Tab-separated table of C-alpha atoms in Angstrom:
chain	number	residue	atom	x	y	z
A	26	UNK	CA	13.359	-100.765	122.940
A	27	UNK	CA	16.298	-98.911	124.333
A	28	UNK	CA	19.611	-98.729	122.481
A	29	UNK	CA	21.342	-100.155	125.575
A	30	UNK	CA	19.105	-103.232	125.558
A	31	UNK	CA	19.705	-103.696	121.833
A	32	UNK	CA	23.474	-103.397	122.277
A	33	UNK	CA	23.415	-105.890	125.145
A	34	UNK	CA	21.177	-108.196	123.102
A	35	UNK	CA	23.694	-108.070	120.246
A	36	UNK	CA	26.473	-109.153	122.589
A	37	UNK	CA	24.420	-111.841	124.336
A	38	UNK	CA	23.138	-113.185	121.024
A	39	UNK	CA	26.729	-114.134	120.287
A	40	UNK	CA	28.274	-114.874	123.706
A	41	UNK	CA	25.420	-114.726	126.246
A	42	UNK	CA	25.589	-117.017	129.242
A	43	UNK	CA	22.151	-118.587	128.649
A	44	UNK	CA	21.276	-117.654	125.051
A	45	UNK	CA	24.532	-117.036	123.133
A	46	UNK	CA	25.483	-118.869	119.953
A	47	UNK	CA	28.890	-119.658	121.445
A	48	UNK	CA	27.137	-121.683	124.164
A	49	UNK	CA	24.150	-123.189	122.376
A	50	UNK	CA	24.985	-123.098	118.634
A	51	UNK	CA	28.771	-122.933	118.382
A	52	UNK	CA	28.953	-124.619	114.981
A	53	UNK	CA	26.524	-122.049	113.593
A	54	UNK	CA	28.722	-119.309	115.020
A	55	UNK	CA	31.804	-120.792	113.392
A	56	UNK	CA	30.067	-121.159	110.072
A	57	UNK	CA	28.898	-117.515	110.139
A	58	UNK	CA	32.424	-116.368	111.045
A	59	UNK	CA	33.848	-118.438	108.217
A	60	UNK	CA	31.449	-116.773	105.772
A	61	UNK	CA	32.569	-113.328	106.920
A	62	UNK	CA	36.211	-114.381	106.500
A	63	UNK	CA	35.618	-115.766	103.003
A	64	UNK	CA	33.179	-113.088	101.819
A	65	UNK	CA	35.054	-112.159	98.602
A	66	UNK	CA	35.233	-115.818	97.507
A	67	UNK	CA	31.563	-116.622	98.053
A	68	UNK	CA	28.875	-117.142	95.486
A	69	UNK	CA	25.954	-114.730	95.289
A	70	UNK	CA	23.735	-117.477	96.749
A	71	UNK	CA	26.010	-117.814	99.783
A	72	UNK	CA	26.140	-114.060	100.268
A	73	UNK	CA	22.391	-113.760	99.990
A	74	UNK	CA	21.792	-116.535	102.445
A	75	UNK	CA	24.243	-114.994	104.915
A	76	UNK	CA	22.615	-111.576	104.587
A	77	UNK	CA	19.280	-113.215	105.321
A	78	UNK	CA	20.579	-114.910	108.455
A	79	UNK	CA	22.313	-111.729	109.599
A	80	UNK	CA	19.187	-109.645	108.915
A	81	UNK	CA	17.123	-112.146	110.957
A	82	UNK	CA	19.511	-111.839	113.882
A	83	UNK	CA	19.615	-108.022	113.652
A	84	UNK	CA	15.786	-107.926	113.485
A	85	UNK	CA	15.523	-109.662	116.838
A	86	UNK	CA	18.317	-107.627	118.361
A	87	UNK	CA	16.601	-104.365	117.351
A	88	UNK	CA	12.926	-105.225	117.533
A	89	UNK	CA	12.805	-107.755	120.399
A	90	UNK	CA	15.956	-107.215	122.477
A	91	UNK	CA	14.098	-108.179	125.690
A	92	UNK	CA	11.924	-111.025	124.510
A	93	UNK	CA	13.824	-113.627	122.492
A	94	UNK	CA	14.026	-116.394	125.055
A	95	UNK	CA	10.419	-117.511	125.538
A	96	UNK	CA	8.935	-119.548	128.344
A	97	UNK	CA	11.451	-122.322	128.601
A	98	UNK	CA	14.332	-122.364	126.222
A	99	UNK	CA	18.026	-122.995	126.152
A	100	UNK	CA	19.579	-120.613	123.705
A	101	UNK	CA	17.770	-118.086	121.496
A	102	UNK	CA	14.485	-119.709	120.493
A	103	UNK	CA	14.241	-117.520	117.367
A	104	UNK	CA	17.714	-118.386	116.136
A	105	UNK	CA	16.839	-122.053	116.340
A	106	UNK	CA	14.239	-121.431	113.657
A	107	UNK	CA	16.848	-120.228	111.168
A	108	UNK	CA	19.959	-122.051	112.348
A	109	UNK	CA	19.490	-124.744	109.696
A	110	UNK	CA	20.446	-122.036	107.173
A	111	UNK	CA	23.985	-122.301	108.489
A	112	UNK	CA	24.023	-125.909	107.232
A	113	UNK	CA	22.924	-124.562	103.833
A	114	UNK	CA	25.911	-122.194	103.952
A	115	UNK	CA	28.184	-125.226	104.352
A	116	UNK	CA	26.500	-126.868	101.364
A	117	UNK	CA	26.867	-123.732	99.199
A	118	UNK	CA	30.473	-123.164	100.214
A	119	UNK	CA	31.839	-126.468	101.469
A	120	UNK	CA	34.942	-126.212	103.639
A	121	UNK	CA	37.904	-128.490	103.307
A	122	UNK	CA	37.453	-131.666	105.270
A	123	UNK	CA	40.094	-130.647	107.813
A	124	UNK	CA	38.372	-127.299	108.416
A	125	UNK	CA	35.016	-128.963	108.944
A	126	UNK	CA	36.533	-131.484	111.382
A	127	UNK	CA	38.146	-128.659	113.313
A	128	UNK	CA	34.930	-126.630	113.486
A	129	UNK	CA	32.794	-129.628	114.452
A	130	UNK	CA	35.321	-130.828	117.060
A	131	UNK	CA	35.654	-127.429	118.647
A	132	UNK	CA	31.866	-126.985	118.690
A	133	UNK	CA	31.524	-130.404	120.370
A	134	UNK	CA	34.155	-129.605	122.996
A	135	UNK	CA	32.616	-126.196	123.688
A	136	UNK	CA	29.195	-127.811	124.137
A	137	UNK	CA	30.563	-130.402	126.489
A	138	UNK	CA	32.548	-127.905	128.533
A	139	UNK	CA	29.977	-125.141	128.652
A	140	UNK	CA	26.696	-126.995	129.180
A	141	UNK	CA	27.656	-130.435	130.432
A	142	UNK	CA	24.955	-130.478	133.118
A	143	UNK	CA	22.312	-130.292	130.409
A	144	UNK	CA	23.892	-133.190	128.538
A	145	UNK	CA	23.941	-135.266	131.707
A	146	UNK	CA	20.229	-134.646	132.526
A	147	UNK	CA	18.571	-133.683	129.242
A	148	UNK	CA	15.063	-134.659	130.378
A	149	UNK	CA	14.609	-131.569	132.537
A	150	UNK	CA	17.210	-129.303	130.938
A	151	UNK	CA	14.434	-127.264	129.284
A	152	UNK	CA	12.203	-126.979	132.333
A	153	UNK	CA	13.405	-126.819	135.897
A	154	UNK	CA	17.145	-126.711	135.107
A	155	UNK	CA	17.422	-123.590	132.899
A	156	UNK	CA	19.292	-121.805	135.685
A	157	UNK	CA	22.088	-124.434	135.867
A	158	UNK	CA	25.386	-123.117	134.561
A	159	UNK	CA	28.965	-124.264	134.599
A	160	UNK	CA	31.824	-122.201	136.020
A	161	UNK	CA	33.064	-121.368	132.506
A	162	UNK	CA	29.566	-120.410	131.386
A	163	UNK	CA	29.272	-118.028	134.320
A	164	UNK	CA	32.235	-116.048	132.937
A	165	UNK	CA	30.085	-115.027	129.965
A	166	UNK	CA	27.779	-111.992	130.050
A	167	UNK	CA	24.391	-112.494	131.703
A	168	UNK	CA	21.228	-111.593	129.765
A	169	UNK	CA	20.006	-109.015	132.250
A	170	UNK	CA	18.202	-107.070	129.506
A	171	UNK	CA	15.664	-109.844	129.067
A	172	UNK	CA	12.167	-109.184	130.436
A	173	UNK	CA	11.985	-112.706	131.813
A	174	UNK	CA	15.386	-112.584	133.460
A	175	UNK	CA	14.105	-114.550	136.476
A	176	UNK	CA	13.736	-117.563	134.230
A	177	UNK	CA	17.438	-118.333	134.703
A	178	UNK	CA	17.554	-117.715	138.436
A	179	UNK	CA	17.944	-120.797	140.607
């Protein structure tokens, strides 16, 4: 567990080419960013839930910076387990309708632009096509700190 791997894991958790929230959970990323922006206006329940989600992410960045992908997974398989909590954050602190439409629309566009090959052939997206990336996705940092880095090689 080197500090360098943890630092790279923190970056790739957010914007990683194969595992980043920007790529595979953009709406969750937007919700978490919104919570940070609105921190002073949030209820104690919202703050507590956010702290729990953040602590969960930090735990995996610090404790398992090389092992959070698993055998066959698009995105961070551990974040998927807690990502539903971001929906609860929306329930506890509902955005204005226009804000929600903007966040959902941008998340949809990002998903379509960044991982369109997986939308086109979803049947094998989680098996033999993990290595497939789009040109825009390839601009994001690669998860070279992962112990199973070869998983994404073509």
